[in-house]
Amino acid sequence: MLDARPDPDALLAQLRSDAARSLRGKLRIYFGASAGVGKTWAMLSAAQREHAAGRDVLVGVAETHGRTETAALLAGLDALPMREVDYRGRRLAEFDLDAALARKPAVLLVDELAHTNAPGSRHAKRWQDVQELLAAGIEVWSALNVQHLESLNGTVGAITGVRVHETVPDTVLDEADEVVLVDVTPDELTARLAAGKVYLPQQAERAAQNFFRKGNLIALRELALRRTAEHVEDDVRGWRVEQSGAAGNGEGGALQAWNTSGAILACVGPHEGAAQTVRTAARLAGQLNVRWHAAYVETPRLQRLAAQERDRILAVLKLAEELGAATAVLTGSDVAEQLAEEARRLNCATLVLGRSAPLEGWRRWWPATPTPLPRALAQRAPALDILEVGHADSSRRLARAAINGMRADEGDHEKAPVHWPGYAWATAISVALTLVCAPLAHVLELSNIVMLFMLGVVGVAMRFGRGPSALAALLNVAAFDYFFVPPRLSFAVSDVQYVLTFAIMLGVGLLVGQLMAGLRFAAGVSTSRERRARSLFELTRELSAALESTQVVALGAAAVQGHFGGHALVLVTDAADQLVLPGSPPEGFDAQVADWAFRHGQPAGLATATLAAQPWHYVPLQAPMRVRGVLALSPSQPRWLLIPEQAQQLDTLARQIAIALERVHYVEVAQRAVVEMESERLRNALLGAISHDVRTPLTALIALAESLQTLPSEAHAEAARAIVAQAHELHALVNNLLDMARLESGIAGGAVNLRRDWQSVEEVVGSAIRAARTSLGNSIVQTALDADLPLVEFDAVLIERVLVNLLENAAKYGAPPIVVGARAEPGTLVLTVRDHGPGLPAALLGREQKLFDKFTRGETESATPGVGLGLAICRAVVTAHGGEIAAANAQGGGAEFTVTLPRREPPEPAEAQL
């Protein structure tokens, strides 16, 4: 029995999709075959019903075109004032996007979805404004005619003879939540046009003779119905997929029947009809619900195309991206081989390419005519379905703002300038070879002279390329014929065999030049790819060692600027999650555009659909968790941003910088968390330690002080002694806390301030025993000091404090007798304090150094007072002297603490007095 449980990954993906949809506004499109079918009227009628039902409906844009019936439907609806824009001395009324975002109604009406905004607007197209409104969670209603769909632009132009320049990507219609078809018959639409309900009388008469012919309207109506049916089919398919994910295998596995077919690869060629090829591939991919790709193969011949033709290719690739394709620029000498390999790599089942123009004249009979591309593809990939697209008068052009000079590279090469010095060198080498070979004509055979001329052609080809090598081949053939082939000083040929020699010389020269040009092209491609890979590798390697955001910012900006030239800025966020702008922004940098890219998580500026007139390109630094900043780039070659490989390189660099910023952020978060945890642990340890050890003597002091009022006079002395003992105990606790704070502040500031002097070890030991007498009580203290201990340089007060703490520790946790020892060893002084008690706790054996941590006691729960700072103070003082302190169980029982201090030979008595 098959497992009927739902796929967890599918459920998780569905939950994420539902969550994203819940935050995004809904889009309803009123779709029609042409103007005049009643889209705006239907939209306003529905808005009146929603308004009557109590919803907040706002009219952003409503184009009534002077129709009274449509204008009457605006009554009672709130309307957004239009924004006036100055353009070439005229005042244009445009949709106010910012006011709509600030108002944020429940339903917003934005008519004319394909409208082109006035220059200077945030977005070039109104459908891009709608995308921003949807991202803000606003439900948008709009209207669209079928001729404005990008994939149908060429088809509608061929049907009607009218080319529509305002288009909308098909993905906008595909992603709409609702598509409402507004349809009328061609006869009814013609009648409405004649009655003046579509255009003014003069315009209506002109439209009836051109666009609004009955045949055109029937065809447009069919396109609108088919496109709506495709959207409904997508809705059904999506519903079935959701049901399949929600219900496991469904009813008898029926829901698993929706399988997608192979992907589509569109071949973008240099011809005029490449845009139609892309549109057809987008349409086919939408109908089959499959992913699709677009590829352009650049050969050495195509590398020499003029700049205008290369701009057209880039425009077609940009069109493919807008229609939802993944684009790529391939390089190689064999177009069919590159396309077949790309189709295999992408697992594409269908290849769409433009139909080649038929051969004319002598080309049809020329035996060297190359194999047509479809046949070559069929030979290299027999399983690949090949679809040829008919020719259409449709082309794309780049905006002039995007076309500035650009350095030649594998993805974009200007037409190579004529290399006149190379031709001059080819001529000079041919003349030099003729002069060198002329005296040798009676010594060498003509075949050897031919080899010398061919060697010159090879040298010119290697150094100067195809053109100069062809010239050298022609000149060498002419010189060989004129000066060396009988009859000399004449182009006449007495032996017909020399004609073959001339042909071979010329063919070899041309072939070598062609091969060298191909090698140069391949070397340039390899160099460019290696450069991109190296820049990415170096940035990844350097970012892996960065520990601060400032390092990431500097490394990222340097890497992007090194690859693209120009200027690059990496902008990060502050603690308030606001973009930190540069103090002195460079020329052309716009902080508002950078902030928009950061808040919306979308690229903006140069070579994008948002504020494309800007001279800077802004890329959000999108990390796995959130946007970490913005990468701003003003490249030296702006057209690079339109090349798919360069755009992908920039996106990869931006992602690496974003990931590094997120890693550094979480490293800082982890460090703060560790510090906070350690501070919390120390605070709890301190509170736990002093809550008992400070409160106990204070309670005793209060009780003894109160008892003085009731005790007889002869008992006052005993109570006073008890008060003094408890005060000494509290004084010792406070001293330990203060000493530890002083030592810690000294260590944090750099080093503990030691007052070193030459001291007598015996005197320091004796003073320590006297200072600890109160804490020692009746415990016996013995000394085991070497008889000839030298003077040692140290801070007597601090070392005395170390010995006092060790003696008090021995008295608290050990048993008498307590033995204090001191001996001199080469280069060190060893002090020991030993007791004869139970020794160190078993839990600390093997990790005795833990005893010297702050707020650590030998026994966690003990009635013995203390906050666990005495031994920590000892280690801090000994470490400040450059020594070591250790604890261990002594032979015969008890614990022994050993202090090892560095020492040097004491000075002479006179020097010591100084």
mmCIF file of C-alpha atoms in Angstrom, residues 405-718:
data_model
loop_
_atom_site.group_PDB
_atom_site.id
_atom_site.type_symbol
_atom_site.label_atom_id
_atom_site.label_comp_id
_atom_site.label_asym_id
_atom_site.label_seq_id
_atom_site.Cartn_x
_atom_site.Cartn_y
_atom_site.Cartn_z
ATOM 1 C CA GLY A 405 30.769 53.454 -24.028
ATOM 2 C CA MET A 406 31.819 50.031 -22.863
ATOM 3 C CA ARG A 407 35.043 48.103 -22.799
ATOM 4 C CA ALA A 408 35.162 45.045 -25.057
ATOM 5 C CA ASP A 409 34.545 41.773 -23.308
ATOM 6 C CA GLU A 410 33.058 38.389 -24.040
ATOM 7 C CA GLY A 411 29.547 39.640 -23.482
ATOM 8 C CA ASP A 412 29.739 42.933 -25.300
ATOM 9 C CA HIS A 413 32.216 43.969 -27.971
ATOM 10 C CA GLU A 414 32.191 47.048 -30.080
ATOM 11 C CA LYS A 415 32.913 46.639 -33.747
ATOM 12 C CA ALA A 416 36.667 46.277 -33.953
ATOM 13 C CA PRO A 417 38.343 49.368 -35.406
ATOM 14 C CA VAL A 418 40.518 49.004 -38.444
ATOM 15 C CA HIS A 419 44.044 48.195 -37.259
ATOM 16 C CA TRP A 420 45.981 50.298 -39.760
ATOM 17 C CA PRO A 421 49.423 49.726 -38.162
ATOM 18 C CA GLY A 422 48.891 45.985 -38.634
ATOM 19 C CA TYR A 423 48.251 46.439 -42.334
ATOM 20 C CA ALA A 424 51.316 48.657 -42.584
ATOM 21 C CA TRP A 425 53.435 46.007 -40.881
ATOM 22 C CA ALA A 426 52.018 43.326 -43.199
ATOM 23 C CA THR A 427 53.041 45.414 -46.217
ATOM 24 C CA ALA A 428 56.483 46.098 -44.754
ATOM 25 C CA ILE A 429 57.102 42.425 -43.976
ATOM 26 C CA SER A 430 56.066 41.410 -47.494
ATOM 27 C CA VAL A 431 58.485 43.965 -48.994
ATOM 28 C CA ALA A 432 61.274 42.855 -46.622
ATOM 29 C CA LEU A 433 60.794 39.199 -47.544
ATOM 30 C CA THR A 434 60.923 40.096 -51.231
ATOM 31 C CA LEU A 435 64.195 42.023 -50.739
ATOM 32 C CA VAL A 436 65.729 39.195 -48.683
ATOM 33 C CA CYS A 437 64.707 36.467 -51.128
ATOM 34 C CA ALA A 438 65.703 38.369 -54.315
ATOM 35 C CA PRO A 439 69.477 37.719 -53.947
ATOM 36 C CA LEU A 440 68.721 34.075 -53.039
ATOM 37 C CA ALA A 441 66.646 33.383 -56.135
ATOM 38 C CA HIS A 442 69.616 31.628 -57.851
ATOM 39 C CA VAL A 443 70.587 29.745 -54.679
ATOM 40 C CA LEU A 444 67.285 28.423 -53.299
ATOM 41 C CA GLU A 445 64.589 26.442 -55.002
ATOM 42 C CA LEU A 446 61.280 28.220 -55.552
ATOM 43 C CA SER A 447 59.615 25.807 -53.110
ATOM 44 C CA ASN A 448 61.915 27.058 -50.339
ATOM 45 C CA ILE A 449 61.153 30.690 -51.223
ATOM 46 C CA VAL A 450 57.453 29.830 -50.980
ATOM 47 C CA MET A 451 58.068 28.522 -47.443
ATOM 48 C CA LEU A 452 59.726 31.810 -46.471
ATOM 49 C CA PHE A 453 56.731 33.784 -47.748
ATOM 50 C CA MET A 454 54.319 31.466 -45.885
ATOM 51 C CA LEU A 455 56.389 31.883 -42.715
ATOM 52 C CA GLY A 456 55.907 35.639 -43.020
ATOM 53 C CA VAL A 457 52.140 35.193 -43.351
ATOM 54 C CA VAL A 458 52.074 33.021 -40.199
ATOM 55 C CA GLY A 459 54.066 35.640 -38.288
ATOM 56 C CA VAL A 460 51.730 38.452 -39.351
ATOM 57 C CA ALA A 461 48.685 36.343 -38.421
ATOM 58 C CA MET A 462 50.056 35.592 -34.957
ATOM 59 C CA ARG A 463 50.897 39.207 -34.257
ATOM 60 C CA PHE A 464 48.209 41.242 -36.027
ATOM 61 C CA GLY A 465 45.255 38.912 -36.710
ATOM 62 C CA ARG A 466 42.972 38.045 -39.607
ATOM 63 C CA GLY A 467 42.910 41.194 -41.775
ATOM 64 C CA PRO A 468 46.654 41.930 -41.924
ATOM 65 C CA SER A 469 47.401 38.233 -42.504
ATOM 66 C CA ALA A 470 45.016 38.175 -45.490
ATOM 67 C CA LEU A 471 46.746 41.251 -46.922
ATOM 68 C CA ALA A 472 50.160 39.665 -46.343
ATOM 69 C CA ALA A 473 49.011 36.504 -48.127
ATOM 70 C CA LEU A 474 47.829 38.489 -51.166
ATOM 71 C CA LEU A 475 51.003 40.616 -51.308
ATOM 72 C CA ASN A 476 53.266 37.583 -50.917
ATOM 73 C CA VAL A 477 51.471 35.722 -53.704
ATOM 74 C CA ALA A 478 51.774 38.774 -55.952
ATOM 75 C CA ALA A 479 55.462 39.307 -55.076
ATOM 76 C CA PHE A 480 56.283 35.632 -55.601
ATOM 77 C CA ASP A 481 54.573 35.656 -58.999
ATOM 78 C CA TYR A 482 56.099 38.935 -60.145
ATOM 79 C CA PHE A 483 59.707 38.576 -58.955
ATOM 80 C CA PHE A 484 60.398 34.836 -58.832
ATOM 81 C CA VAL A 485 58.091 32.855 -61.165
ATOM 82 C CA PRO A 486 59.240 32.785 -64.797
ATOM 83 C CA PRO A 487 58.831 34.956 -66.727
ATOM 84 C CA ARG A 488 60.086 37.357 -64.030
ATOM 85 C CA LEU A 489 58.928 40.965 -63.621
ATOM 86 C CA SER A 490 55.604 39.915 -65.039
ATOM 87 C CA PHE A 491 52.360 38.486 -63.691
ATOM 88 C CA ALA A 492 52.193 36.041 -66.578
ATOM 89 C CA VAL A 493 52.596 32.387 -65.581
ATOM 90 C CA SER A 494 54.395 29.984 -67.920
ATOM 91 C CA ASP A 495 53.694 26.871 -65.867
ATOM 92 C CA VAL A 496 50.083 26.204 -64.899
ATOM 93 C CA GLN A 497 51.227 24.328 -61.768
ATOM 94 C CA TYR A 498 52.190 27.656 -60.195
ATOM 95 C CA VAL A 499 48.505 28.555 -60.127
ATOM 96 C CA LEU A 500 48.037 25.733 -57.608
ATOM 97 C CA THR A 501 50.996 27.100 -55.654
ATOM 98 C CA PHE A 502 49.386 30.536 -55.559
ATOM 99 C CA ALA A 503 46.077 29.090 -54.380
ATOM 100 C CA ILE A 504 47.749 27.081 -51.629
ATOM 101 C CA MET A 505 49.738 30.097 -50.449
ATOM 102 C CA LEU A 506 46.626 32.238 -50.350
ATOM 103 C CA GLY A 507 44.500 29.531 -48.704
ATOM 104 C CA VAL A 508 47.111 28.800 -46.038
ATOM 105 C CA GLY A 509 47.438 32.485 -45.249
ATOM 106 C CA LEU A 510 43.701 32.971 -44.899
ATOM 107 C CA LEU A 511 43.315 29.760 -42.887
ATOM 108 C CA VAL A 512 46.083 30.685 -40.456
ATOM 109 C CA GLY A 513 44.568 34.124 -40.005
ATOM 110 C CA GLN A 514 41.152 32.617 -39.318
ATOM 111 C CA LEU A 515 42.600 30.161 -36.792
ATOM 112 C CA MET A 516 44.525 32.885 -35.022
ATOM 113 C CA ALA A 517 41.391 35.047 -34.824
ATOM 114 C CA GLY A 518 39.512 32.123 -33.274
ATOM 115 C CA LEU A 519 42.322 31.541 -30.798
ATOM 116 C CA ARG A 520 42.337 35.213 -29.878
ATOM 117 C CA PHE A 521 38.577 35.094 -29.377
ATOM 118 C CA ALA A 522 38.793 31.949 -27.200
ATOM 119 C CA ALA A 523 41.673 33.452 -25.220
ATOM 120 C CA GLY A 524 39.642 36.613 -24.616
ATOM 121 C CA VAL A 525 36.636 34.594 -23.438
ATOM 122 C CA SER A 526 38.802 32.464 -21.139
ATOM 123 C CA THR A 527 40.518 35.543 -19.756
ATOM 124 C CA SER A 528 37.188 37.207 -19.010
ATOM 125 C CA ARG A 529 35.800 34.101 -17.311
ATOM 126 C CA GLU A 530 38.985 33.652 -15.321
ATOM 127 C CA ARG A 531 38.808 37.314 -14.294
ATOM 128 C CA ARG A 532 35.234 36.915 -13.047
ATOM 129 C CA ALA A 533 36.065 33.707 -11.187
ATOM 130 C CA ARG A 534 39.207 35.228 -9.660
ATOM 131 C CA SER A 535 37.404 38.336 -8.413
ATOM 132 C CA LEU A 536 34.726 36.169 -6.821
ATOM 133 C CA PHE A 537 37.309 33.818 -5.281
ATOM 134 C CA GLU A 538 39.400 36.650 -3.872
ATOM 135 C CA LEU A 539 36.366 38.362 -2.375
ATOM 136 C CA THR A 540 35.144 35.106 -0.795
ATOM 137 C CA ARG A 541 38.581 34.380 0.649
ATOM 138 C CA GLU A 542 39.006 37.864 2.104
ATOM 139 C CA LEU A 543 35.476 38.028 3.485
ATOM 140 C CA SER A 544 35.967 34.700 5.275
ATOM 141 C CA ALA A 545 38.600 36.370 7.480
ATOM 142 C CA ALA A 546 36.625 39.567 8.136
ATOM 143 C CA LEU A 547 35.429 39.963 11.718
ATOM 144 C CA GLU A 548 33.947 43.462 11.584
ATOM 145 C CA SER A 549 31.357 45.059 9.345
ATOM 146 C CA THR A 550 33.781 47.861 8.444
ATOM 147 C CA GLN A 551 36.145 45.257 6.986
ATOM 148 C CA VAL A 552 33.307 43.708 4.964
ATOM 149 C CA VAL A 553 32.298 47.142 3.650
ATOM 150 C CA ALA A 554 35.844 47.987 2.553
ATOM 151 C CA LEU A 555 36.520 44.583 0.981
ATOM 152 C CA GLY A 556 33.164 44.457 -0.804
ATOM 153 C CA ALA A 557 33.448 47.946 -2.274
ATOM 154 C CA ALA A 558 37.022 47.277 -3.412
ATOM 155 C CA ALA A 559 36.061 43.972 -5.090
ATOM 156 C CA VAL A 560 33.078 45.439 -6.970
ATOM 157 C CA GLN A 561 35.008 48.514 -8.002
ATOM 158 C CA GLY A 562 37.953 46.392 -9.123
ATOM 159 C CA HIS A 563 35.721 44.292 -11.387
ATOM 160 C CA PHE A 564 33.362 46.923 -12.805
ATOM 161 C CA GLY A 565 35.493 50.047 -12.473
ATOM 162 C CA GLY A 566 33.980 53.410 -11.630
ATOM 163 C CA HIS A 567 32.832 53.907 -8.036
ATOM 164 C CA ALA A 568 31.224 51.480 -5.589
ATOM 165 C CA LEU A 569 29.729 51.982 -2.129
ATOM 166 C CA VAL A 570 28.542 49.381 0.392
ATOM 167 C CA LEU A 571 25.911 50.890 2.675
ATOM 168 C CA VAL A 572 24.974 49.028 5.869
ATOM 169 C CA THR A 573 22.322 49.549 8.513
ATOM 170 C CA ASP A 574 22.631 50.946 12.009
ATOM 171 C CA ALA A 575 21.149 49.700 15.283
ATOM 172 C CA ALA A 576 17.779 51.259 14.364
ATOM 173 C CA ASP A 577 17.727 49.316 11.076
ATOM 174 C CA GLN A 578 18.192 52.509 9.065
ATOM 175 C CA LEU A 579 20.527 52.769 6.099
ATOM 176 C CA VAL A 580 23.746 54.582 7.029
ATOM 177 C CA LEU A 581 24.468 57.061 4.234
ATOM 178 C CA PRO A 582 27.961 58.358 3.379
ATOM 179 C CA GLY A 583 28.951 61.652 4.938
ATOM 180 C CA SER A 584 30.052 63.131 1.607
ATOM 181 C CA PRO A 585 28.146 61.282 -1.119
ATOM 182 C CA PRO A 586 29.838 61.121 -4.532
ATOM 183 C CA GLU A 587 28.447 62.868 -7.590
ATOM 184 C CA GLY A 588 25.192 61.403 -8.858
ATOM 185 C CA PHE A 589 24.501 59.318 -5.744
ATOM 186 C CA ASP A 590 20.852 59.557 -4.616
ATOM 187 C CA ALA A 591 20.143 58.598 -1.011
ATOM 188 C CA GLN A 592 16.389 58.300 -1.624
ATOM 189 C CA VAL A 593 16.870 55.721 -4.374
ATOM 190 C CA ALA A 594 19.251 53.738 -2.164
ATOM 191 C CA ASP A 595 16.712 53.797 0.658
ATOM 192 C CA TRP A 596 13.956 52.671 -1.735
ATOM 193 C CA ALA A 597 16.066 49.704 -2.891
ATOM 194 C CA PHE A 598 16.753 48.815 0.741
ATOM 195 C CA ARG A 599 13.133 49.013 1.888
ATOM 196 C CA HIS A 600 11.689 47.163 -1.114
ATOM 197 C CA GLY A 601 14.506 44.644 -1.572
ATOM 198 C CA GLN A 602 14.638 45.331 -5.327
ATOM 199 C CA PRO A 603 17.339 46.783 -7.598
ATOM 200 C CA ALA A 604 16.850 50.373 -8.711
ATOM 201 C CA GLY A 605 18.565 52.996 -10.783
ATOM 202 C CA LEU A 606 20.730 52.453 -13.842
ATOM 203 C CA ALA A 607 19.792 49.476 -16.079
ATOM 204 C CA THR A 608 16.657 48.644 -14.054
ATOM 205 C CA ALA A 609 12.950 49.296 -14.488
ATOM 206 C CA THR A 610 12.893 51.670 -11.488
ATOM 207 C CA LEU A 611 14.327 55.194 -11.925
ATOM 208 C CA ALA A 612 16.412 54.053 -14.878
ATOM 209 C CA ALA A 613 17.636 57.608 -15.544
ATOM 210 C CA GLN A 614 19.812 57.503 -12.430
ATOM 211 C CA PRO A 615 23.588 57.260 -13.090
ATOM 212 C CA TRP A 616 24.050 54.776 -10.201
ATOM 213 C CA HIS A 617 22.877 51.180 -9.932
ATOM 214 C CA TYR A 618 21.547 50.144 -6.483
ATOM 215 C CA VAL A 619 21.413 46.480 -5.456
ATOM 216 C CA PRO A 620 19.916 45.364 -2.113
ATOM 217 C CA LEU A 621 22.251 43.161 -0.067
ATOM 218 C CA GLN A 622 19.812 40.293 0.390
ATOM 219 C CA ALA A 623 21.072 37.818 3.005
ATOM 220 C CA PRO A 624 19.285 34.587 3.973
ATOM 221 C CA MET A 625 17.521 36.291 6.897
ATOM 222 C CA ARG A 626 16.944 39.860 5.730
ATOM 223 C CA VAL A 627 18.306 42.762 3.682
ATOM 224 C CA ARG A 628 21.588 43.874 5.229
ATOM 225 C CA GLY A 629 22.236 47.028 3.205
ATOM 226 C CA VAL A 630 22.658 48.318 -0.331
ATOM 227 C CA LEU A 631 25.455 48.042 -2.875
ATOM 228 C CA ALA A 632 25.665 51.219 -4.984
ATOM 229 C CA LEU A 633 27.662 51.094 -8.217
ATOM 230 C CA SER A 634 28.494 53.666 -10.861
ATOM 231 C CA PRO A 635 30.346 51.464 -13.386
ATOM 232 C CA SER A 636 32.879 52.712 -15.861
ATOM 233 C CA GLN A 637 30.963 50.861 -18.598
ATOM 234 C CA PRO A 638 27.210 51.190 -17.859
ATOM 235 C CA ARG A 639 26.184 48.781 -20.620
ATOM 236 C CA TRP A 640 27.896 45.938 -18.722
ATOM 237 C CA LEU A 641 24.900 45.828 -16.411
ATOM 238 C CA LEU A 642 22.730 44.703 -19.340
ATOM 239 C CA ILE A 643 24.918 41.662 -20.086
ATOM 240 C CA PRO A 644 23.532 38.567 -18.311
ATOM 241 C CA GLU A 645 26.948 37.282 -17.195
ATOM 242 C CA GLN A 646 27.993 40.630 -15.756
ATOM 243 C CA ALA A 647 24.616 41.132 -14.072
ATOM 244 C CA GLN A 648 24.898 37.665 -12.518
ATOM 245 C CA GLN A 649 28.440 38.463 -11.394
ATOM 246 C CA LEU A 650 27.241 41.637 -9.673
ATOM 247 C CA ASP A 651 24.387 39.745 -8.031
ATOM 248 C CA THR A 652 26.804 37.054 -6.814
ATOM 249 C CA LEU A 653 29.211 39.621 -5.387
ATOM 250 C CA ALA A 654 26.317 41.372 -3.641
ATOM 251 C CA ARG A 655 25.121 38.094 -2.126
ATOM 252 C CA GLN A 656 28.601 37.267 -0.851
ATOM 253 C CA ILE A 657 28.837 40.692 0.791
ATOM 254 C CA ALA A 658 25.357 40.278 2.301
ATOM 255 C CA ILE A 659 26.187 36.834 3.702
ATOM 256 C CA ALA A 660 29.434 38.175 5.198
ATOM 257 C CA LEU A 661 27.572 41.086 6.816
ATOM 258 C CA GLU A 662 25.011 38.684 8.264
ATOM 259 C CA ARG A 663 27.768 36.392 9.555
ATOM 260 C CA VAL A 664 29.562 39.304 11.232
ATOM 261 C CA HIS A 665 26.259 40.483 12.683
ATOM 262 C CA TYR A 666 25.533 37.135 14.265
ATOM 263 C CA VAL A 667 29.125 36.834 15.505
ATOM 264 C CA GLU A 668 28.612 40.127 17.317
ATOM 265 C CA VAL A 669 25.260 38.904 18.607
ATOM 266 C CA ALA A 670 26.891 35.712 19.870
ATOM 267 C CA GLN A 671 29.684 37.656 21.557
ATOM 268 C CA ARG A 672 27.189 39.941 23.267
ATOM 269 C CA ALA A 673 25.195 36.913 24.337
ATOM 270 C CA VAL A 674 28.313 35.278 25.799
ATOM 271 C CA VAL A 675 29.209 38.478 27.675
ATOM 272 C CA GLU A 676 25.673 38.810 28.964
ATOM 273 C CA MET A 677 25.599 35.159 30.037
ATOM 274 C CA GLU A 678 28.960 35.499 31.785
ATOM 275 C CA SER A 679 27.853 38.713 33.479
ATOM 276 C CA GLU A 680 24.651 37.039 34.566
ATOM 277 C CA ARG A 681 26.592 34.060 35.891
ATOM 278 C CA LEU A 682 28.954 36.285 37.848
ATOM 279 C CA ARG A 683 26.086 38.346 39.178
ATOM 280 C CA ASN A 684 24.255 35.242 40.341
ATOM 281 C CA ALA A 685 27.437 33.833 41.846
ATOM 282 C CA LEU A 686 28.154 37.088 43.662
ATOM 283 C CA LEU A 687 24.604 37.377 44.950
ATOM 284 C CA GLY A 688 24.616 33.730 46.004
ATOM 285 C CA ALA A 689 27.920 34.134 47.791
ATOM 286 C CA ILE A 690 27.286 37.397 49.627
ATOM 287 C CA SER A 691 23.622 36.753 50.355
ATOM 288 C CA HIS A 692 24.714 34.413 53.142
ATOM 289 C CA ASP A 693 28.242 35.525 54.035
ATOM 290 C CA VAL A 694 27.468 39.234 54.306
ATOM 291 C CA ARG A 695 24.015 38.829 55.794
ATOM 292 C CA THR A 696 25.251 36.465 58.556
ATOM 293 C CA PRO A 697 27.739 38.885 60.203
ATOM 294 C CA LEU A 698 25.334 41.790 59.752
ATOM 295 C CA THR A 699 22.581 39.812 61.492
ATOM 296 C CA ALA A 700 24.980 38.889 64.287
ATOM 297 C CA LEU A 701 26.091 42.488 64.675
ATOM 298 C CA ILE A 702 22.502 43.695 64.935
ATOM 299 C CA ALA A 703 21.616 41.015 67.470
ATOM 300 C CA LEU A 704 24.679 41.685 69.599
ATOM 301 C CA ALA A 705 24.118 45.437 69.480
ATOM 302 C CA GLU A 706 20.486 45.013 70.561
ATOM 303 C CA SER A 707 21.523 42.605 73.351
ATOM 304 C CA LEU A 708 23.791 45.230 74.906
ATOM 305 C CA GLN A 709 20.664 46.977 76.182
ATOM 306 C CA THR A 710 19.500 43.920 78.139
ATOM 307 C CA LEU A 711 22.797 42.217 79.124
ATOM 308 C CA PRO A 712 24.326 42.939 82.544
ATOM 309 C CA SER A 713 27.380 45.139 82.608
ATOM 310 C CA GLU A 714 29.754 42.239 83.274
ATOM 311 C CA ALA A 715 28.712 40.615 79.977
ATOM 312 C CA HIS A 716 29.302 43.741 77.891
ATOM 313 C CA ALA A 717 32.978 42.934 77.367
ATOM 314 C CA GLU A 718 32.194 39.511 75.932
#
